[in-house]
Amino acid sequence: MSKKVLFVLTSHDELGNTGEKTGFWTEELAAPYYALSDKGVDITLASPKGGLPPIDPKSEDPSSQTDATRRMDNDEVLKDKLKNTHKLSDVKSEDYDAVFYPGGHGPLWDLAEDKVSQQLIADFYTNEKPVAFVCHAPGALKDVKIDGEYLVNGKNVTGFTNSEEEAVQLTDVVPFLVEDMLKKNGGLYSKIEDWSPYAVVDGRLITGQNPASSEKVAEELLKLI
């Protein structure tokens, strides 16, 4: 029996009031997708609205390309899955062994506030299944509570740093800063040098700091399933 992992992508494409577009970050989908699927893991994609989720245009810049994103560009199977993501409200935690949230700025607006997503994360977690997030995706944990306590409370976590947000000049655009939110909710937040690969595992909660950490998060997830 191959393991099944649910990937949850943002449906949000507006970068605040800037008039610019956002969405999910391609590397944060592509690298974990191949790290898992090449090991025989069956991956399902979902998003709040279903259908094709928006890609953050900056993640398609030549400077942001990696082997995984180039592979994705030529992968008709993955591109077809992307065009037809399941609606988040139609998926159930019992059908999967774990859930993974790629980042990009989009999740800070929709997944952070999405009650269906919050319940889904709680369902995976309380049923002893790994939950994994990279870069901005830990923002989806903002209002997730287990037995009245924030899921991240007292847990070792990481996520996109305030200084990385400063570097991309979006500190005043995003609805909240991932680092600040995780600390405020009781997370034991740690980070390393900006843009370096860093993943933190605390039981079945896995978080990664930035796009460079996406494959590391997937490798840690693979160990847990």
PDB file of C-alpha atoms in Angstrom:
ATOM      1  CA  MET A   1       0.000   0.000   0.000  1.00  0.00           C
ATOM      2  CA  SER A   2       1.539   3.296  -1.007  1.00  0.00           C
ATOM      3  CA  LYS A   3       1.322   6.158   1.471  1.00  0.00           C
ATOM      4  CA  LYS A   4      -1.013   9.042   0.660  1.00  0.00           C
ATOM      5  CA  VAL A   5      -0.223  12.682   1.358  1.00  0.00           C
ATOM      6  CA  LEU A   6      -2.535  15.645   0.869  1.00  0.00           C
ATOM      7  CA  PHE A   7      -0.960  18.895  -0.378  1.00  0.00           C
ATOM      8  CA  VAL A   8      -2.989  22.028   0.429  1.00  0.00           C
ATOM      9  CA  LEU A   9      -2.393  25.072  -1.783  1.00  0.00           C
ATOM     10  CA  THR A  10      -3.662  28.641  -1.525  1.00  0.00           C
ATOM     11  CA  SER A  11      -6.442  30.000  -3.756  1.00  0.00           C
ATOM     12  CA  HIS A  12      -5.546  33.635  -2.993  1.00  0.00           C
ATOM     13  CA  ASP A  13      -3.911  35.732  -5.714  1.00  0.00           C
ATOM     14  CA  GLU A  14      -3.977  39.368  -4.528  1.00  0.00           C
ATOM     15  CA  LEU A  15      -0.847  40.732  -2.832  1.00  0.00           C
ATOM     16  CA  GLY A  16      -2.651  42.976  -0.350  1.00  0.00           C
ATOM     17  CA  ASN A  17      -3.488  46.375  -1.858  1.00  0.00           C
ATOM     18  CA  THR A  18      -0.385  46.523  -4.069  1.00  0.00           C
ATOM     19  CA  GLY A  19      -2.200  45.574  -7.268  1.00  0.00           C
ATOM     20  CA  GLU A  20       0.388  42.798  -7.663  1.00  0.00           C
ATOM     21  CA  LYS A  21      -0.339  39.085  -7.789  1.00  0.00           C
ATOM     22  CA  THR A  22       0.621  36.352  -5.360  1.00  0.00           C
ATOM     23  CA  GLY A  23      -0.182  32.667  -4.846  1.00  0.00           C
ATOM     24  CA  PHE A  24       1.873  29.596  -4.008  1.00  0.00           C
ATOM     25  CA  TRP A  25       5.646  29.392  -4.488  1.00  0.00           C
ATOM     26  CA  THR A  26       6.495  26.840  -7.192  1.00  0.00           C
ATOM     27  CA  GLU A  27       9.661  25.468  -5.547  1.00  0.00           C
ATOM     28  CA  GLU A  28       7.680  24.755  -2.379  1.00  0.00           C
ATOM     29  CA  LEU A  29       5.298  22.554  -4.328  1.00  0.00           C
ATOM     30  CA  ALA A  30       7.751  21.032  -6.803  1.00  0.00           C
ATOM     31  CA  ALA A  31      10.627  19.986  -4.512  1.00  0.00           C
ATOM     32  CA  PRO A  32       8.456  18.257  -1.870  1.00  0.00           C
ATOM     33  CA  TYR A  33       6.215  16.746  -4.542  1.00  0.00           C
ATOM     34  CA  TYR A  34       9.140  14.982  -6.216  1.00  0.00           C
ATOM     35  CA  ALA A  35      10.917  14.149  -2.947  1.00  0.00           C
ATOM     36  CA  LEU A  36       7.779  12.214  -1.955  1.00  0.00           C
ATOM     37  CA  SER A  37       6.395  10.956  -5.265  1.00  0.00           C
ATOM     38  CA  ASP A  38       9.797   9.573  -6.343  1.00  0.00           C
ATOM     39  CA  LYS A  39       9.603   7.376  -3.223  1.00  0.00           C
ATOM     40  CA  GLY A  40       6.190   6.061  -4.267  1.00  0.00           C
ATOM     41  CA  VAL A  41       4.013   8.406  -2.205  1.00  0.00           C
ATOM     42  CA  ASP A  42       0.602   9.109  -3.756  1.00  0.00           C
ATOM     43  CA  ILE A  43      -0.072  12.859  -3.665  1.00  0.00           C
ATOM     44  CA  THR A  44      -3.433  14.622  -3.911  1.00  0.00           C
ATOM     45  CA  LEU A  45      -3.640  18.400  -4.377  1.00  0.00           C
ATOM     46  CA  ALA A  46      -6.391  20.512  -2.815  1.00  0.00           C
ATOM     47  CA  SER A  47      -7.158  24.232  -2.414  1.00  0.00           C
ATOM     48  CA  PRO A  48      -9.987  26.253  -0.840  1.00  0.00           C
ATOM     49  CA  LYS A  49     -11.664  26.993  -4.180  1.00  0.00           C
ATOM     50  CA  GLY A  50     -10.552  23.885  -6.079  1.00  0.00           C
ATOM     51  CA  GLY A  51      -9.325  24.061  -9.673  1.00  0.00           C
ATOM     52  CA  LEU A  52      -6.127  25.828 -10.684  1.00  0.00           C
ATOM     53  CA  PRO A  53      -4.441  27.614  -7.764  1.00  0.00           C
ATOM     54  CA  PRO A  54      -2.551  30.858  -8.506  1.00  0.00           C
ATOM     55  CA  ILE A  55       1.228  30.729  -8.815  1.00  0.00           C
ATOM     56  CA  ASP A  56       3.222  33.571  -7.305  1.00  0.00           C
ATOM     57  CA  PRO A  57       4.693  35.211 -10.431  1.00  0.00           C
ATOM     58  CA  LYS A  58       7.954  35.986  -8.609  1.00  0.00           C
ATOM     59  CA  SER A  59       8.501  32.271  -8.077  1.00  0.00           C
ATOM     60  CA  GLU A  60       8.649  31.862 -11.862  1.00  0.00           C
ATOM     61  CA  ASP A  61      11.550  34.324 -12.218  1.00  0.00           C
ATOM     62  CA  PRO A  62      14.639  32.635 -13.725  1.00  0.00           C
ATOM     63  CA  SER A  63      16.501  33.398 -10.470  1.00  0.00           C
ATOM     64  CA  SER A  64      13.953  31.330  -8.520  1.00  0.00           C
ATOM     65  CA  GLN A  65      14.138  28.248 -10.742  1.00  0.00           C
ATOM     66  CA  THR A  66      15.504  24.955  -9.422  1.00  0.00           C
ATOM     67  CA  ASP A  67      15.854  21.454 -10.850  1.00  0.00           C
ATOM     68  CA  ALA A  68      12.475  20.626  -9.310  1.00  0.00           C
ATOM     69  CA  THR A  69      10.661  23.611 -10.860  1.00  0.00           C
ATOM     70  CA  ARG A  70      12.203  22.887 -14.268  1.00  0.00           C
ATOM     71  CA  ARG A  71      11.028  19.299 -13.958  1.00  0.00           C
ATOM     72  CA  MET A  72       7.549  20.524 -13.028  1.00  0.00           C
ATOM     73  CA  ASP A  73       7.441  22.702 -16.173  1.00  0.00           C
ATOM     74  CA  ASN A  74       7.635  19.541 -18.290  1.00  0.00           C
ATOM     75  CA  ASP A  75       5.499  17.294 -16.090  1.00  0.00           C
ATOM     76  CA  GLU A  76       2.070  16.937 -17.710  1.00  0.00           C
ATOM     77  CA  VAL A  77       0.784  14.688 -14.902  1.00  0.00           C
ATOM     78  CA  LEU A  78       1.537  17.272 -12.206  1.00  0.00           C
ATOM     79  CA  LYS A  79       0.266  20.135 -14.379  1.00  0.00           C
ATOM     80  CA  ASP A  80      -2.997  18.259 -14.872  1.00  0.00           C
ATOM     81  CA  LYS A  81      -3.287  17.702 -11.095  1.00  0.00           C
ATOM     82  CA  LEU A  82      -2.729  21.424 -10.563  1.00  0.00           C
ATOM     83  CA  LYS A  83      -5.484  22.370 -12.992  1.00  0.00           C
ATOM     84  CA  ASN A  84      -7.874  20.120 -11.098  1.00  0.00           C
ATOM     85  CA  THR A  85      -7.104  20.536  -7.401  1.00  0.00           C
ATOM     86  CA  HIS A  86      -9.819  19.132  -5.157  1.00  0.00           C
ATOM     87  CA  LYS A  87     -11.953  21.546  -3.190  1.00  0.00           C
ATOM     88  CA  LEU A  88     -10.679  21.620   0.384  1.00  0.00           C
ATOM     89  CA  SER A  89     -14.150  21.059   1.791  1.00  0.00           C
ATOM     90  CA  ASP A  90     -14.360  17.766  -0.157  1.00  0.00           C
ATOM     91  CA  VAL A  91     -11.267  16.112   1.348  1.00  0.00           C
ATOM     92  CA  LYS A  92     -11.095  14.136   4.592  1.00  0.00           C
ATOM     93  CA  SER A  93      -8.104  13.509   6.832  1.00  0.00           C
ATOM     94  CA  GLU A  94      -8.944   9.815   7.165  1.00  0.00           C
ATOM     95  CA  ASP A  95      -8.106   9.281   3.475  1.00  0.00           C
ATOM     96  CA  TYR A  96      -4.477  10.369   3.927  1.00  0.00           C
ATOM     97  CA  ASP A  97      -1.402   9.582   5.998  1.00  0.00           C
ATOM     98  CA  ALA A  98      -0.203  13.201   6.297  1.00  0.00           C
ATOM     99  CA  VAL A  99      -0.800  16.757   5.083  1.00  0.00           C
ATOM    100  CA  PHE A 100       1.705  19.212   3.615  1.00  0.00           C
ATOM    101  CA  TYR A 101       1.227  22.958   3.055  1.00  0.00           C
ATOM    102  CA  PRO A 102       3.486  24.692   0.500  1.00  0.00           C
ATOM    103  CA  GLY A 103       3.996  28.421   1.081  1.00  0.00           C
ATOM    104  CA  GLY A 104       4.034  31.576  -0.988  1.00  0.00           C
ATOM    105  CA  HIS A 105       2.366  34.696   0.396  1.00  0.00           C
ATOM    106  CA  GLY A 106      -1.149  33.563  -0.586  1.00  0.00           C
ATOM    107  CA  PRO A 107      -1.791  31.364   2.497  1.00  0.00           C
ATOM    108  CA  LEU A 108      -1.459  34.396   4.802  1.00  0.00           C
ATOM    109  CA  TRP A 109      -4.744  35.694   3.428  1.00  0.00           C
ATOM    110  CA  ASP A 110      -6.885  32.615   2.807  1.00  0.00           C
ATOM    111  CA  LEU A 111      -5.574  29.499   4.573  1.00  0.00           C
ATOM    112  CA  ALA A 112      -4.762  31.441   7.754  1.00  0.00           C
ATOM    113  CA  GLU A 113      -8.462  32.332   8.057  1.00  0.00           C
ATOM    114  CA  ASP A 114     -10.001  29.210   6.509  1.00  0.00           C
ATOM    115  CA  LYS A 115     -12.118  27.264   9.028  1.00  0.00           C
ATOM    116  CA  VAL A 116     -12.115  24.142   6.824  1.00  0.00           C
ATOM    117  CA  SER A 117      -8.326  24.190   6.703  1.00  0.00           C
ATOM    118  CA  GLN A 118      -8.065  24.759  10.466  1.00  0.00           C
ATOM    119  CA  GLN A 119     -10.329  21.789  11.168  1.00  0.00           C
ATOM    120  CA  LEU A 120      -8.434  19.619   8.687  1.00  0.00           C
ATOM    121  CA  ILE A 121      -5.085  20.361  10.349  1.00  0.00           C
ATOM    122  CA  ALA A 122      -6.591  19.622  13.771  1.00  0.00           C
ATOM    123  CA  ASP A 123      -8.068  16.344  12.465  1.00  0.00           C
ATOM    124  CA  PHE A 124      -4.736  15.160  11.072  1.00  0.00           C
ATOM    125  CA  TYR A 125      -2.904  16.135  14.220  1.00  0.00           C
ATOM    126  CA  THR A 126      -5.310  14.598  16.722  1.00  0.00           C
ATOM    127  CA  ASN A 127      -5.353  11.385  14.690  1.00  0.00           C
ATOM    128  CA  GLU A 128      -1.570  11.029  15.125  1.00  0.00           C
ATOM    129  CA  LYS A 129      -0.804  12.026  11.514  1.00  0.00           C
ATOM    130  CA  PRO A 130       2.041  14.378  10.531  1.00  0.00           C
ATOM    131  CA  VAL A 131       1.282  17.985   9.546  1.00  0.00           C
ATOM    132  CA  ALA A 132       3.989  19.854   7.599  1.00  0.00           C
ATOM    133  CA  PHE A 133       4.360  23.489   6.524  1.00  0.00           C
ATOM    134  CA  VAL A 134       7.081  25.483   4.790  1.00  0.00           C
ATOM    135  CA  CYS A 135       7.984  29.182   4.560  1.00  0.00           C
ATOM    136  CA  HIS A 136       4.737  31.226   4.793  1.00  0.00           C
ATOM    137  CA  ALA A 137       2.547  28.133   5.123  1.00  0.00           C
ATOM    138  CA  PRO A 138       2.967  27.964   8.934  1.00  0.00           C
ATOM    139  CA  GLY A 139       0.674  31.008   8.739  1.00  0.00           C
ATOM    140  CA  ALA A 140      -2.128  28.450   8.225  1.00  0.00           C
ATOM    141  CA  LEU A 141      -1.576  27.456  11.879  1.00  0.00           C
ATOM    142  CA  LYS A 142      -2.585  30.913  13.153  1.00  0.00           C
ATOM    143  CA  ASP A 143      -5.981  29.940  14.561  1.00  0.00           C
ATOM    144  CA  VAL A 144      -5.574  26.161  14.816  1.00  0.00           C
ATOM    145  CA  LYS A 145      -6.351  24.980  18.336  1.00  0.00           C
ATOM    146  CA  ILE A 146      -6.383  21.553  19.970  1.00  0.00           C
ATOM    147  CA  ASP A 147      -8.452  21.326  23.159  1.00  0.00           C
ATOM    148  CA  GLY A 148      -8.602  25.121  23.379  1.00  0.00           C
ATOM    149  CA  GLU A 149      -4.816  25.593  23.103  1.00  0.00           C
ATOM    150  CA  TYR A 150      -2.967  26.857  20.022  1.00  0.00           C
ATOM    151  CA  LEU A 151      -1.441  23.847  18.281  1.00  0.00           C
ATOM    152  CA  VAL A 152       1.959  25.598  18.161  1.00  0.00           C
ATOM    153  CA  ASN A 153       1.915  26.460  21.883  1.00  0.00           C
ATOM    154  CA  GLY A 154       5.015  24.968  23.525  1.00  0.00           C
ATOM    155  CA  LYS A 155       6.145  23.378  20.219  1.00  0.00           C
ATOM    156  CA  ASN A 156       9.445  23.922  18.439  1.00  0.00           C
ATOM    157  CA  VAL A 157       8.648  25.731  15.188  1.00  0.00           C
ATOM    158  CA  THR A 158      10.119  27.849  12.415  1.00  0.00           C
ATOM    159  CA  GLY A 159       8.762  29.778   9.447  1.00  0.00           C
ATOM    160  CA  PHE A 160       9.533  32.739   7.192  1.00  0.00           C
ATOM    161  CA  THR A 161      11.565  35.177   9.285  1.00  0.00           C
ATOM    162  CA  ASN A 162      10.836  38.857   9.893  1.00  0.00           C
ATOM    163  CA  SER A 163      14.198  39.688   8.291  1.00  0.00           C
ATOM    164  CA  GLU A 164      13.381  37.608   5.187  1.00  0.00           C
ATOM    165  CA  GLU A 165      10.032  39.429   4.914  1.00  0.00           C
ATOM    166  CA  GLU A 166      11.933  42.710   5.276  1.00  0.00           C
ATOM    167  CA  ALA A 167      14.311  41.625   2.503  1.00  0.00           C
ATOM    168  CA  VAL A 168      11.430  41.087   0.058  1.00  0.00           C
ATOM    169  CA  GLN A 169       9.946  44.441   1.203  1.00  0.00           C
ATOM    170  CA  LEU A 170       6.541  43.062   2.127  1.00  0.00           C
ATOM    171  CA  THR A 171       6.574  43.659   5.892  1.00  0.00           C
ATOM    172  CA  ASP A 172       3.896  46.348   5.574  1.00  0.00           C
ATOM    173  CA  VAL A 173       1.859  44.461   2.951  1.00  0.00           C
ATOM    174  CA  VAL A 174       1.245  41.086   4.599  1.00  0.00           C
ATOM    175  CA  PRO A 175      -1.660  40.744   7.075  1.00  0.00           C
ATOM    176  CA  PHE A 176       0.734  39.397   9.733  1.00  0.00           C
ATOM    177  CA  LEU A 177       4.347  38.276  10.114  1.00  0.00           C
ATOM    178  CA  VAL A 178       4.784  34.515  10.414  1.00  0.00           C
ATOM    179  CA  GLU A 179       7.603  34.754  12.965  1.00  0.00           C
ATOM    180  CA  ASP A 180       5.648  37.149  15.203  1.00  0.00           C
ATOM    181  CA  MET A 181       2.455  35.082  15.007  1.00  0.00           C
ATOM    182  CA  LEU A 182       4.196  31.818  15.923  1.00  0.00           C
ATOM    183  CA  LYS A 183       5.834  33.456  18.952  1.00  0.00           C
ATOM    184  CA  LYS A 184       2.587  35.160  20.009  1.00  0.00           C
ATOM    185  CA  ASN A 185       0.751  31.811  19.916  1.00  0.00           C
ATOM    186  CA  GLY A 186       3.327  30.250  22.230  1.00  0.00           C
ATOM    187  CA  GLY A 187       5.547  28.598  19.634  1.00  0.00           C
ATOM    188  CA  LEU A 188       9.193  28.030  20.570  1.00  0.00           C
ATOM    189  CA  TYR A 189      10.428  29.756  17.417  1.00  0.00           C
ATOM    190  CA  SER A 190      13.921  29.302  16.043  1.00  0.00           C
ATOM    191  CA  LYS A 191      15.653  30.273  12.804  1.00  0.00           C
ATOM    192  CA  ILE A 192      19.037  30.242  11.133  1.00  0.00           C
ATOM    193  CA  GLU A 193      20.672  32.573   8.612  1.00  0.00           C
ATOM    194  CA  ASP A 194      18.200  34.047   6.100  1.00  0.00           C
ATOM    195  CA  TRP A 195      17.537  31.913   2.992  1.00  0.00           C
ATOM    196  CA  SER A 196      19.360  28.861   4.424  1.00  0.00           C
ATOM    197  CA  PRO A 197      17.639  25.433   4.543  1.00  0.00           C
ATOM    198  CA  TYR A 198      16.172  24.808   7.996  1.00  0.00           C
ATOM    199  CA  ALA A 199      13.431  22.452   9.148  1.00  0.00           C
ATOM    200  CA  VAL A 200      12.183  21.832  12.681  1.00  0.00           C
ATOM    201  CA  VAL A 201      10.444  18.652  13.803  1.00  0.00           C
ATOM    202  CA  ASP A 202       8.452  18.519  17.024  1.00  0.00           C
ATOM    203  CA  GLY A 203       6.624  15.207  17.267  1.00  0.00           C
ATOM    204  CA  ARG A 204       4.370  15.120  14.221  1.00  0.00           C
ATOM    205  CA  LEU A 205       4.572  18.886  13.522  1.00  0.00           C
ATOM    206  CA  ILE A 206       7.133  19.843  10.855  1.00  0.00           C
ATOM    207  CA  THR A 207       7.930  23.416   9.835  1.00  0.00           C
ATOM    208  CA  GLY A 208      10.465  24.874   7.379  1.00  0.00           C
ATOM    209  CA  GLN A 209      11.899  28.395   7.320  1.00  0.00           C
ATOM    210  CA  ASN A 210      11.910  29.411   3.642  1.00  0.00           C
ATOM    211  CA  PRO A 211      11.772  28.112   0.031  1.00  0.00           C
ATOM    212  CA  ALA A 212      15.226  26.523   0.405  1.00  0.00           C
ATOM    213  CA  SER A 213      13.831  24.396   3.252  1.00  0.00           C
ATOM    214  CA  SER A 214      11.033  22.752   1.256  1.00  0.00           C
ATOM    215  CA  GLU A 215      12.878  19.558   0.342  1.00  0.00           C
ATOM    216  CA  LYS A 216      14.176  19.203   3.911  1.00  0.00           C
ATOM    217  CA  VAL A 217      10.588  19.393   5.230  1.00  0.00           C
ATOM    218  CA  ALA A 218       9.521  16.698   2.746  1.00  0.00           C
ATOM    219  CA  GLU A 219      12.410  14.445   3.834  1.00  0.00           C
ATOM    220  CA  GLU A 220      11.386  14.808   7.485  1.00  0.00           C
ATOM    221  CA  LEU A 221       7.773  14.071   6.525  1.00  0.00           C
ATOM    222  CA  LEU A 222       8.861  10.928   4.688  1.00  0.00           C
ATOM    223  CA  LYS A 223      10.565   9.662   7.861  1.00  0.00           C
ATOM    224  CA  LEU A 224       7.329  10.073   9.830  1.00  0.00           C
ATOM    225  CA  ILE A 225       5.056   8.247   7.405  1.00  0.00           C
TER     226      ILE A 225
END
